[in-house]
Amino acid sequence: MRIKRLSIYGFKSFPEEVRLDFHRGITVIVGPNGSGKTNIFDAIRWIFGDQSPSNLRCEKIEDLIFFGSSQRRSAGFTEVKLILENEGELPEFGPEIEITRRFYRSQESDFYINRSPCRLKDIQDLALRIGGLSYAFLESGKIKEIIRGNIKRMFDESAGIA
Amino acid sequence: MRIKRLSIYGFKSFPEEVRLDFHRGITVIVGPNGSGKTNIFDAIRWIFGDQSPSNLRCEKIEDLIFFGSSQRRSAGFTEVKLILENEGELPEFGPEIEITRRFYRSQESDFYINRSPCRLKDIQDLALRIGGLSYAFLESGKIKEIIRGNIKRMFDESAGIA
Amino acid sequence: AINRLIEKIQAVNLEFGLVFESVFGGGSGKVRLVDPDHPLESPVEIVAALEGKRIKRLSQLSGGEQSLLALTLLFAFYRVNPAPFLILDEVDAPLDDSNIQRLCGFLKELAQKIQIIIITHNPLTIRIGDYLYGVTMEEPGVSKVVAVDFRDAARIME
Amino acid sequence: AINRLIEKIQAVNLEFGLVFESVFGGGSGKVRLVDPDHPLESPVEIVAALEGKRIKRLSQLSGGEQSLLALTLLFAFYRVNPAPFLILDEVDAPLDDSNIQRLCGFLKELAQKIQIIIITHNPLTIRIGDYLYGVTMEEPGVSKVVAVDFRDAARIME
Ligand SMILES: Nc1ncnc2c1ncn2[C@@H]1O[C@H](COP(=O)(O)OP(=O)(O)OP(=O)(O)O)[C@@H](O)[C@H]1O
Ligand SMILES: Nc1ncnc2c1ncn2[C@@H]1O[C@H](COP(=O)(O)OP(=O)(O)OP(=O)(O)O)[C@@H](O)[C@H]1O
Ligand SMILES: [Mg+2]
Ligand SMILES: [Mg+2]
């Protein structure tokens, strides 16, 4: 399985739809401070059903919607779409899995898997079946805390006994 | 006033005496991870009377003494000496101020200002008279915590009302 | 429950040792229960032996050494239960050039099996990419993404 | 006590604005009491206006922007009551090239009055040094220091 395409609309600093195609191997993302690199990282975490304000660097989920700039008004909703190439791991989903997540300022949400409506829980179940996502997002800020933190808890959680 | 020379013996990863001469302008210190750069930073903090284990990155003051390597035994004591050029700010100390601090594994300490024995408090008083030392040591790990921390406390401490 | 925990520690410890050797380029590392008789209550400790150094506590390691050790543990957990991709955000920031080169060697090898996305400011890390995206904010407050040719990488970073 | 506090906030705010302009290269920054009627109990807030962005909370800034903002505050405190020297340990790690260049410009100006010692891994920062020391551990566990010519800097970093 691999990520084929990510498209972001109205998410954090992305008021216009932006598409990133991904291939096998290593994709590097560069850019100045504050340009939106970690916002892309957050969008991928969010599309897999992450709801934690501290992981998503916001105080409430509404902060994920583009809040405007000096020249643009704020957006009314955000939509992130991720297309995965399914190389046989989860055959019931077909050759591609398209996950879509939308959140409106009115606090409503829409979730889709392969264009058919579903619940957040279905996306989170899919993420669990893909597996290993809890250690697939490594960020510099959190790394330093590991050595001083509670390492045993990492084992308890990963063994499912926390 | 400026730092003229720092000499370190038996402090952290410095079992042999090492001398660094400093001049006006900017001195850059480079080297691989774990080579001892921040240990120099700690030595300068320590010579001015810093006693805080968290600032000095140790659990107890004894951790400051060279604890040995695969080829050398541990040291019995550590001595750090700092020579400041005194350009008239504190005339009673003469044209140079030499601060010496020694700590033995037996837990005893020696302190000297211009080679005459003194107490830790005398060195701390001298540091206060030089002024501004609490914001003269800036390290990357502590910087990220500022924005999330209690900024008001920085003002209370600096205004002397904390 | 106890068996699952012990199995997990053994699996992570095995990977930890392998990753340690390739990113530290020497020495050895272990993860183990402090009190193996009481697995559920016992803390887990990391034992790191760096070439020629006598480390008693992890807090005595340097900033870069601690970051590399934490990364090694995270990679070990990842390899025990790997996702199809791995996303890294400026994990190379505290590292010196030779540690970055070893880390990049490790990632290049991992990328033969899985997809890796790396956010970085460091030219040594950019070099291992197969594809490069630049994120810019030409219009203030509005992010755009462009596919970039490696030759132009330095320009985008400004 | 209240007067001392208010004076301190005004002095730091003045320096904060000046430093902000030179390290961010635009926009403006202020530090102020949230509730000026109750100075002792009131928290202090940082107000940062970055060119073209509508920041509501500091937590929405990026990693690099937050580090630069924290540095600006520390420099402001420093300039209100400056010591004869300033020692910086890898403060440039999260910054991109243009922020490092602005930071270096600010430090070079400051170095006309005071002595600055900088620990870094970044070539852009090394370049502003007048003197260069390399710390090595040729013998494992034992640090040595050598004065280095700038031309050899790359070799020592390995
Ligand atoms: N809801 C939102 N609406 C508009 N802009 C937002 C929103 N949330 C965050 N931002 C903007 O996104 C920017 C931060 O982006 P991000 O954290 O991705 O930067 P980065 O490229 O990772 O930078 P660095 O290299 O410093 O880590 C901030 O300047 C902030 O103003
Ligand atoms: N008391 C001690 N005796 C001997 N060695 C020590 C002692 N305390 C610390 N060390 C050694 O010093 C090393 C760390 O040095 P330091 O923190 O100065 O590295 P650094 O050059 O700042 O590296 P980085 O670039 O990663 O920040 C550790 O590897 C540790 O083993
Ligand atoms: Mg970022
Ligand atoms: Mg260091």
XYZ file of C-alpha atoms and ligand atoms in Angstrom:
704
model
C 0.000 0.000 0.000
C 1.212 3.542 -0.604
C -0.022 7.138 -0.651
C -0.857 8.200 -4.194
C -2.326 11.663 -3.805
C -3.187 14.140 -1.079
C -5.485 17.054 -1.804
C -6.081 19.819 0.725
C -8.730 22.538 0.621
C -9.385 25.158 3.348
C -7.124 23.355 5.810
C -4.970 25.749 7.898
C -2.922 27.916 5.530
C -4.329 26.305 2.348
C -7.417 28.350 1.196
C -7.133 27.052 -2.381
C -7.079 23.387 -3.314
C -3.545 22.034 -3.389
C -2.637 18.565 -4.723
C 0.484 16.576 -3.961
C 1.220 13.370 -5.865
C 3.403 10.849 -4.085
C 5.468 7.989 -5.487
C 7.544 5.151 -4.082
C 10.814 6.068 -2.404
C 11.572 9.337 -0.592
C 9.697 12.614 -1.062
C 11.355 15.652 0.524
C 9.368 18.800 1.447
C 11.247 22.079 1.882
C 10.289 25.726 2.403
C 10.783 28.745 4.651
C 9.635 28.915 8.297
C 5.874 29.364 8.524
C 5.220 28.454 4.882
C 2.926 25.486 5.645
C 5.086 22.320 5.691
C 3.933 20.992 9.077
C 0.344 21.908 8.101
C 0.654 19.195 5.414
C 1.906 16.762 8.074
C -1.156 17.708 10.202
C -3.532 17.195 7.250
C -2.326 13.602 6.819
C -2.718 12.926 10.537
C -6.235 14.406 10.429
C -7.404 12.414 7.399
C -6.652 9.163 9.252
C -9.052 10.190 12.003
C -6.763 11.943 14.474
C -8.852 14.133 16.787
C -6.218 15.264 19.303
C -5.764 19.075 19.530
C -2.182 18.631 20.750
C -1.247 16.427 17.755
C -2.993 18.843 15.381
C -1.490 21.936 17.106
C -4.826 23.666 17.665
C -7.085 24.560 20.586
C -10.316 23.449 18.976
C -11.079 21.594 15.743
C -12.428 24.804 14.200
C -8.856 26.207 14.164
C -8.151 23.751 11.342
C -10.268 25.780 8.915
C -8.472 28.571 7.040
C -9.014 31.653 9.241
C -8.257 34.213 6.531
C -5.316 36.411 5.586
C -4.860 40.115 4.878
C -6.367 39.563 1.411
C -8.750 36.645 1.826
C -11.781 35.896 3.918
C -11.871 32.835 6.126
C -13.091 29.595 4.592
C -16.425 28.039 5.528
C -15.153 24.463 5.633
C -12.087 22.315 5.111
C -11.795 19.163 3.030
C -8.844 16.804 2.879
C -8.748 13.821 0.511
C -6.188 11.009 0.472
C -5.923 8.364 -2.259
C -4.052 5.177 -1.324
C -2.939 2.570 -3.819
C -4.103 -0.752 -2.391
C -1.745 -3.472 -3.518
C -3.871 -6.305 -2.175
C -3.555 -5.712 1.579
C -7.249 -4.872 2.041
C -8.888 -6.393 -1.082
C -12.467 -5.511 -0.104
C -11.708 -1.834 -0.718
C -10.613 -2.263 -4.350
C -7.396 -1.166 -6.095
C -7.581 2.351 -4.636
C -8.870 3.635 -1.320
C -10.044 7.234 -1.284
C -10.611 8.756 2.144
C -12.366 12.132 2.387
C -12.926 14.207 5.484
C -14.818 17.499 5.673
C -15.430 19.817 8.612
C -17.745 22.877 8.496
C -17.694 25.965 10.717
C -21.176 24.880 11.755
C -19.382 21.994 13.537
C -20.805 19.351 11.165
C -18.529 16.758 9.592
C -18.698 14.505 6.528
C -16.655 11.334 6.100
C -16.335 9.176 2.959
C -14.477 6.008 2.049
C -14.386 5.423 -1.737
C -17.044 8.147 -2.133
C -19.632 6.457 0.032
C -20.586 8.223 3.267
C -19.345 6.674 6.501
C -18.631 7.622 10.091
C -15.410 8.823 11.713
C -15.212 5.451 13.404
C -15.075 3.687 10.000
C -12.074 5.784 9.022
C -10.390 5.103 12.364
C -11.063 1.353 11.914
C -9.540 1.503 8.436
C -6.483 3.267 9.908
C -6.144 0.467 12.482
C -6.352 -2.168 9.740
C -3.631 -0.405 7.727
C -1.619 -0.648 10.963
C 1.399 1.003 12.520
C 0.209 4.601 12.194
C 0.988 5.515 15.824
C 4.735 5.441 15.039
C 4.512 6.676 11.452
C 4.509 10.407 12.336
C 7.837 11.519 13.861
C 8.320 15.203 14.702
C 11.354 16.975 16.111
C 9.503 18.685 18.990
C 8.179 15.425 20.447
C 11.474 13.508 20.056
C 13.394 15.271 22.808
C 10.592 14.493 25.308
C 10.887 10.699 24.772
C 14.116 10.240 26.734
C 12.787 12.122 29.765
C 9.281 10.653 29.507
C 7.716 7.382 30.504
C 9.125 4.767 28.131
C 7.194 1.960 29.807
C 3.918 3.603 28.764
C 4.970 3.316 25.115
C 5.278 -0.445 25.604
C 1.987 -0.755 27.503
C 0.107 1.132 24.780
C 1.760 -0.784 21.971
C 1.033 -4.145 23.691
C -2.548 -3.029 24.195
C -2.517 -3.111 28.005
C -2.348 0.605 28.803
C 34.439 44.001 30.591
C 35.077 40.857 28.553
C 36.063 37.214 28.947
C 39.780 36.806 28.348
C 40.453 33.179 29.139
C 38.582 30.089 30.318
C 40.497 27.091 31.611
C 38.770 23.819 32.439
C 40.207 20.819 34.300
C 38.322 17.644 35.277
C 34.964 19.206 34.374
C 32.608 16.764 32.596
C 34.338 15.440 29.479
C 37.572 17.458 30.053
C 40.013 15.287 32.091
C 43.034 17.287 30.926
C 43.371 21.041 31.289
C 41.979 22.861 28.306
C 42.382 26.623 27.733
C 40.256 28.834 25.515
C 41.317 32.418 24.845
C 38.521 34.804 23.922
C 38.663 38.131 22.135
C 36.215 40.917 21.280
C 33.652 40.116 18.604
C 32.158 36.706 17.848
C 33.714 33.353 18.752
C 32.088 30.325 17.136
C 32.398 26.814 18.637
C 31.779 23.794 16.374
C 32.147 20.031 16.719
C 30.334 16.701 16.389
C 27.402 15.657 18.617
C 28.629 14.656 22.076
C 32.080 16.173 21.653
C 31.773 18.557 24.613
C 30.524 21.938 23.281
C 27.648 22.358 25.735
C 29.951 21.185 28.533
C 31.935 24.399 27.899
C 28.692 26.386 28.127
C 27.968 24.623 31.462
C 31.466 25.389 32.763
C 30.928 29.126 32.234
C 27.525 28.963 33.966
C 29.137 27.073 36.881
C 32.057 29.456 37.347
C 29.622 32.327 37.930
C 28.089 30.449 40.844
C 25.226 28.561 39.196
C 24.166 25.684 41.452
C 21.063 24.450 39.638
C 21.237 20.782 38.523
C 18.756 21.472 35.721
C 20.853 24.328 34.302
C 24.013 22.220 34.621
C 22.320 19.086 33.204
C 23.258 16.831 36.109
C 21.514 15.071 38.977
C 24.019 16.031 41.637
C 27.014 18.365 41.656
C 29.365 15.375 41.732
C 28.285 14.526 38.147
C 30.291 17.564 37.057
C 33.581 15.808 37.806
C 35.051 13.731 34.959
C 33.648 10.218 35.568
C 36.248 8.418 33.463
C 36.357 6.871 30.000
C 37.350 3.520 28.590
C 41.031 4.527 28.953
C 41.099 6.942 31.878
C 40.161 6.812 35.494
C 37.745 9.320 36.931
C 39.135 12.600 38.209
C 39.271 13.453 41.894
C 38.180 17.049 41.481
C 37.252 19.673 38.928
C 38.618 23.200 38.599
C 37.361 25.936 36.307
C 39.076 29.308 36.043
C 37.816 32.411 34.241
C 39.833 35.547 33.611
C 37.859 38.704 32.839
C 39.406 41.891 31.539
C 38.048 44.644 33.731
C 37.831 47.841 31.747
C 36.950 50.031 34.708
C 33.470 48.762 35.552
C 34.498 47.326 38.929
C 37.764 49.205 39.722
C 38.287 47.651 43.167
C 39.073 44.307 41.520
C 41.943 45.635 39.382
C 42.559 45.355 35.636
C 41.800 41.607 35.574
C 39.380 39.533 37.598
C 40.285 35.879 37.981
C 37.529 33.635 39.313
C 38.425 30.071 40.331
C 36.064 27.341 41.458
C 37.043 23.857 42.596
C 34.883 20.931 43.647
C 36.267 17.674 45.132
C 34.630 14.240 45.212
C 34.801 14.599 48.980
C 32.089 17.272 48.488
C 34.415 20.099 49.545
C 34.660 23.257 47.461
C 37.212 26.042 47.058
C 36.447 29.478 45.683
C 38.895 32.254 44.774
C 38.637 35.765 43.399
C 42.003 37.118 42.186
C 43.692 34.189 43.951
C 42.408 35.022 47.414
C 40.028 32.511 48.946
C 36.390 33.519 49.206
C 32.949 31.974 49.559
C 30.449 30.934 46.888
C 28.351 33.932 47.937
C 31.198 36.314 47.026
C 31.308 34.891 43.506
C 27.514 35.132 43.228
C 27.650 38.743 44.442
C 30.341 39.510 41.857
C 28.112 37.937 39.178
C 25.231 40.184 40.289
C 27.470 43.273 40.102
C 28.592 42.326 36.569
C 24.854 42.201 35.813
C 22.535 40.692 33.252
C 23.799 37.106 33.507
C 20.314 35.597 33.805
C 19.658 36.355 30.095
C 23.219 35.847 28.856
C 22.928 32.056 28.421
C 20.484 31.130 25.624
C 20.062 27.453 24.720
C 17.920 25.880 22.021
C 16.150 23.370 24.322
C 14.844 26.057 26.704
C 13.752 28.463 23.929
C 10.781 26.460 22.697
C 9.373 26.337 26.259
C 9.214 30.147 26.589
C 6.176 30.656 24.337
C 4.147 28.037 26.174
C 5.428 29.022 29.611
C 4.613 31.778 32.061
C 5.924 34.986 30.510
C 4.674 37.103 33.407
C 7.030 35.276 35.745
C 9.994 36.415 33.632
C 8.904 40.018 34.269
C 8.294 39.466 37.994
C 11.751 37.932 38.435
C 13.464 40.594 36.386
C 11.679 43.398 38.301
C 12.664 41.743 41.549
C 9.145 41.019 42.791
C 8.898 37.273 42.147
C -1.407 -9.502 29.017
C 1.993 -10.154 30.582
C 3.009 -12.357 27.674
C 2.021 -9.706 25.153
C 4.124 -7.154 27.020
C 7.200 -9.378 27.248
C 6.914 -10.306 23.573
C 6.649 -6.632 22.627
C 9.728 -5.702 24.675
C 11.739 -8.512 23.114
C 10.676 -7.538 19.605
C 11.429 -3.838 20.115
C 14.738 -4.655 21.802
C 15.835 -6.722 18.807
C 15.045 -3.911 16.358
C 16.539 -1.330 18.730
C 19.901 -3.075 18.656
C 19.936 -3.240 14.857
C 18.855 0.366 14.330
C 21.298 1.568 17.012
C 24.251 0.098 15.154
C 23.330 1.676 11.856
C 22.484 5.197 13.110
C 25.198 5.501 15.788
C 27.804 3.742 13.661
C 29.183 1.833 16.644
C 28.502 0.950 20.268
C 25.383 -0.993 21.197
C 21.917 -0.347 22.601
C 19.361 -2.408 24.517
C 15.879 -1.905 25.918
C 14.910 -4.020 28.896
C 12.736 -4.362 31.975
C 14.406 -3.001 35.108
C 12.774 -5.774 37.208
C 12.004 -8.760 34.981
C 10.155 -10.552 37.817
C 7.372 -7.956 37.890
C 6.831 -7.035 34.218
C 3.610 -5.090 34.679
C 4.909 -2.762 37.385
C 8.543 -2.549 36.293
C 9.775 0.459 34.321
C 11.644 -0.093 31.048
C 15.151 1.286 30.668
C 17.314 2.071 27.658
C 20.929 1.002 27.963
C 23.209 2.831 25.528
C 26.887 2.012 25.252
C 28.628 4.605 23.124
C 32.131 3.850 21.926
C 34.614 4.637 24.695
C 32.173 6.521 26.941
C 31.022 5.394 30.381
C 27.437 6.686 30.447
C 25.665 6.128 33.771
C 22.481 8.046 32.984
C 20.800 9.105 29.754
C 20.616 12.686 31.070
C 24.402 12.902 30.715
C 24.202 12.480 26.931
C 24.391 15.549 24.710
C 21.363 17.095 22.992
C 22.191 15.427 19.683
C 22.941 12.055 21.272
C 19.595 12.077 23.137
C 17.668 12.961 19.970
C 19.364 10.181 18.022
C 18.617 7.714 20.824
C 14.943 8.716 20.900
C 14.751 8.357 17.128
C 16.308 4.887 17.405
C 13.583 3.827 19.833
C 10.815 5.236 17.614
C 12.255 3.480 14.550
C 12.394 0.233 16.560
C 8.687 0.499 17.449
C 7.938 1.382 13.837
C 9.787 -1.638 12.467
C 7.984 -4.029 14.848
C 4.632 -2.918 13.366
C 5.360 -0.871 10.233
C 2.791 1.348 8.507
C 3.119 1.552 4.688
C 4.646 5.008 5.047
C 6.712 7.127 7.476
C 6.541 10.940 7.813
C 9.417 12.829 9.462
C 9.281 16.524 10.433
C 12.715 18.160 10.972
C 14.089 15.227 12.959
C 17.597 16.067 11.656
C 17.734 19.544 13.260
C 19.943 18.723 16.334
C 22.275 16.333 14.462
C 25.786 16.929 13.110
C 26.756 16.050 9.543
C 28.030 12.537 10.179
C 24.952 11.546 12.207
C 22.734 12.969 9.459
C 24.610 10.916 6.877
C 24.132 7.714 8.866
C 20.443 8.540 9.444
C 20.019 9.146 5.723
C 21.671 5.819 4.939
C 19.221 4.094 7.248
C 16.234 5.884 5.669
C 17.355 5.116 2.132
C 17.465 1.433 3.010
C 14.012 1.603 4.651
C 12.632 3.365 1.573
C 13.164 0.226 -0.473
C 10.150 -1.265 1.304
C 8.056 1.682 2.388
C 7.224 5.263 1.341
C 9.012 8.054 3.256
C 8.066 11.762 3.414
C 10.661 14.075 5.025
C 10.315 17.747 5.983
C 13.755 19.330 6.438
C 15.926 22.468 6.142
C 19.217 20.534 5.787
C 20.881 20.133 2.368
C 22.393 16.749 3.341
C 18.896 15.363 3.927
C 17.432 16.936 0.777
C 20.001 15.039 -1.240
C 18.466 11.619 -0.475
C 15.075 12.561 -1.911
C 13.682 10.994 -5.063
C 11.036 13.754 -5.397
C 11.071 17.288 -4.066
C 8.226 19.660 -3.191
C 8.680 23.292 -2.221
C 6.105 24.998 -0.024
C 5.954 28.787 -0.371
C 3.849 31.681 0.816
C 4.320 34.155 -2.030
C 0.916 35.557 -1.108
C 1.192 36.251 2.646
C -0.795 33.777 4.723
C -1.530 31.501 1.735
C 0.484 28.306 1.195
C 1.196 26.939 -2.268
C 3.122 23.805 -3.241
C 5.285 23.362 -6.339
C 7.188 20.331 -7.566
C 10.848 21.336 -7.693
C 13.853 20.133 -9.596
C 16.704 19.272 -7.221
C 18.981 21.765 -8.906
C 16.666 24.595 -7.777
C 16.350 23.357 -4.164
C 18.560 26.109 -2.716
C 16.380 28.825 -4.253
C 13.120 27.521 -2.736
C 14.644 27.352 0.740
C 15.159 31.074 0.882
C 6.907 47.135 43.377
C 4.117 47.943 40.879
C 6.128 50.825 39.435
C 9.181 48.616 38.987
C 7.068 46.064 37.154
C 5.438 48.608 34.846
C 8.801 50.201 34.083
C 10.276 46.801 33.276
C 7.398 45.914 30.912
C 7.716 49.255 29.132
C 11.494 48.867 28.744
C 11.271 45.269 27.474
C 8.405 46.184 25.129
C 10.478 48.944 23.558
C 13.426 46.612 22.903
C 11.058 43.828 21.791
C 9.677 46.015 19.011
C 13.142 46.944 17.772
C 14.520 43.383 17.868
C 11.329 42.033 16.248
C 11.769 44.247 13.207
C 15.379 43.262 12.646
C 15.010 39.464 13.127
C 11.590 39.024 11.452
C 12.363 41.530 8.709
C 8.862 42.967 8.806
C 5.651 43.000 10.791
C 5.630 44.238 14.384
C 5.674 42.875 17.905
C 4.551 44.098 21.323
C 4.571 42.833 24.897
C 1.867 44.155 27.198
C -0.237 43.559 30.303
C -3.521 41.826 29.526
C -5.267 43.863 32.262
C -3.349 47.109 32.845
C -5.572 48.022 35.864
C -4.260 45.090 37.903
C -0.533 44.864 36.997
C 0.494 42.432 39.727
C -2.145 39.803 38.939
C -2.432 40.351 35.205
C -0.622 37.998 32.804
C 1.641 39.455 30.122
C 0.920 38.667 26.484
C 3.018 38.819 23.339
C 1.282 40.324 20.316
C 2.967 39.351 17.049
C 1.779 40.734 13.725
C 3.478 38.879 10.895
C 3.221 40.356 7.425
C -0.127 39.383 5.893
C -1.047 36.782 8.495
C -3.963 37.012 10.938
C -2.525 35.240 13.961
C -5.011 34.857 16.833
C -2.883 32.695 19.131
C 0.846 32.091 19.387
C 0.191 28.336 19.293
C -0.817 28.713 15.626
C 2.676 29.857 14.646
C 5.094 27.338 13.130
C 7.992 25.771 15.036
C 10.501 28.176 13.515
C 8.283 31.242 14.040
C 7.789 30.347 17.731
C 11.519 29.875 18.277
C 12.316 33.196 16.635
C 9.643 34.923 18.746
C 11.040 33.429 21.955
C 14.547 34.507 20.957
C 13.242 38.027 20.320
C 11.829 38.188 23.845
C 15.072 36.882 25.380
C 17.128 39.411 23.399
C 14.776 42.175 24.588
C 15.320 41.215 28.233
C 19.042 40.983 27.563
C 19.216 44.449 26.008
C 17.345 46.029 28.953
C 20.078 44.782 31.322
C 22.995 43.534 29.202
C 25.813 41.375 30.540
C 29.248 41.976 28.942
C 28.855 38.754 26.949
C 26.161 36.517 25.428
C 26.446 32.725 24.925
C 24.157 30.975 22.432
C 23.830 27.172 22.145
C 22.320 25.970 18.818
C 19.579 28.599 18.802
C 19.647 28.538 14.971
C 18.605 24.854 14.678
C 14.871 25.353 13.806
C 15.418 28.373 11.523
C 15.466 28.548 7.717
C 18.280 30.266 5.829
C 16.745 33.729 5.575
C 15.840 33.854 9.286
C 19.388 32.700 10.133
C 20.807 35.476 7.965
C 18.670 38.096 9.720
C 19.585 36.673 13.134
C 23.259 36.779 12.168
C 22.917 40.395 11.070
C 21.415 41.266 14.449
C 24.210 39.421 16.316
C 26.962 41.037 14.263
C 25.602 44.446 15.197
C 25.342 43.475 18.887
C 28.938 42.179 18.781
C 30.194 45.714 18.272
C 29.427 46.376 21.918
C 29.602 42.988 23.628
C 31.360 39.630 23.309
C 29.359 36.802 21.727
C 30.067 33.051 21.907
C 27.975 30.835 19.576
C 27.738 27.042 19.480
C 26.300 25.891 16.137
C 26.214 23.224 13.400
C 25.093 25.629 10.654
C 27.580 26.926 8.059
C 25.675 30.235 7.659
C 26.204 30.971 11.358
C 29.850 29.865 11.360
C 30.524 32.485 8.706
C 29.881 35.422 11.056
C 32.568 34.317 13.532
C 35.764 36.282 14.093
C 37.399 33.301 15.870
C 36.647 29.617 15.551
C 37.200 26.758 17.996
C 36.671 23.082 17.151
C 35.803 20.632 19.915
C 36.722 17.023 19.193
C 36.793 13.669 20.924
C 39.579 11.919 19.067
C 40.179 9.908 22.208
C 36.724 8.510 23.072
C 35.156 10.239 26.084
C 37.857 12.935 26.226
C 37.160 16.425 24.834
C 39.893 18.553 23.325
C 39.684 22.032 21.838
C 41.687 23.397 18.919
C 41.719 26.835 17.362
C 40.659 26.379 13.740
C 41.155 28.321 10.581
C 37.813 29.074 8.915
C 38.890 27.301 5.762
C 39.085 24.021 7.721
C 35.715 24.431 9.452
C 33.965 21.783 7.347
C 36.539 19.147 8.306
C 36.134 19.677 12.076
C 32.354 19.334 11.878
C 32.581 15.765 10.708
N -6.453 27.920 10.428
C -5.468 28.584 9.841
N -5.756 29.490 8.882
C -4.758 30.170 8.254
N -3.452 30.031 8.527
C -3.117 29.147 9.485
C -4.082 28.383 10.192
N -3.438 27.606 11.092
C -2.117 27.868 10.945
N -1.929 28.801 9.997
C -0.658 29.389 9.554
O 0.256 28.399 9.197
C 1.580 28.840 9.527
C 2.394 27.719 10.091
O 2.602 26.762 9.187
P 3.508 25.518 9.506
O 3.510 25.239 10.965
O 3.116 24.431 8.589
O 4.938 26.084 9.077
P 6.244 25.255 8.654
O 6.404 25.361 7.181
O 6.191 23.921 9.250
O 7.404 26.126 9.310
P 8.718 25.710 10.187
O 9.815 25.497 9.194
O 8.957 26.928 11.021
O 8.384 24.542 11.007
C 1.462 29.897 10.580
O 2.168 31.029 10.220
C -0.022 30.164 10.686
O -0.318 31.496 10.562
N 31.119 13.952 34.357
C 31.392 13.560 33.127
N 32.506 12.853 32.888
C 32.835 12.451 31.632
N 32.089 12.713 30.551
C 30.961 13.417 30.732
C 30.553 13.880 32.001
N 29.380 14.554 31.872
C 29.075 14.510 30.562
N 30.007 13.825 29.878
C 30.036 13.515 28.433
O 29.900 14.662 27.667
C 29.197 14.326 26.472
C 28.217 15.412 26.123
O 28.832 16.557 25.851
P 28.034 17.840 25.353
O 26.658 17.827 25.909
O 28.866 19.024 25.634
O 27.999 17.578 23.770
P 27.796 18.648 22.619
O 29.117 18.873 21.965
O 27.089 19.799 23.141
O 26.911 17.819 21.579
P 25.566 18.224 20.750
O 26.044 18.809 19.457
O 24.869 16.920 20.558
O 24.758 19.171 21.571
C 28.417 13.079 26.727
O 28.635 12.156 25.731
C 28.880 12.620 28.076
O 29.291 11.310 28.046
Mg 7.159 22.963 10.811
Mg 25.165 20.555 22.927
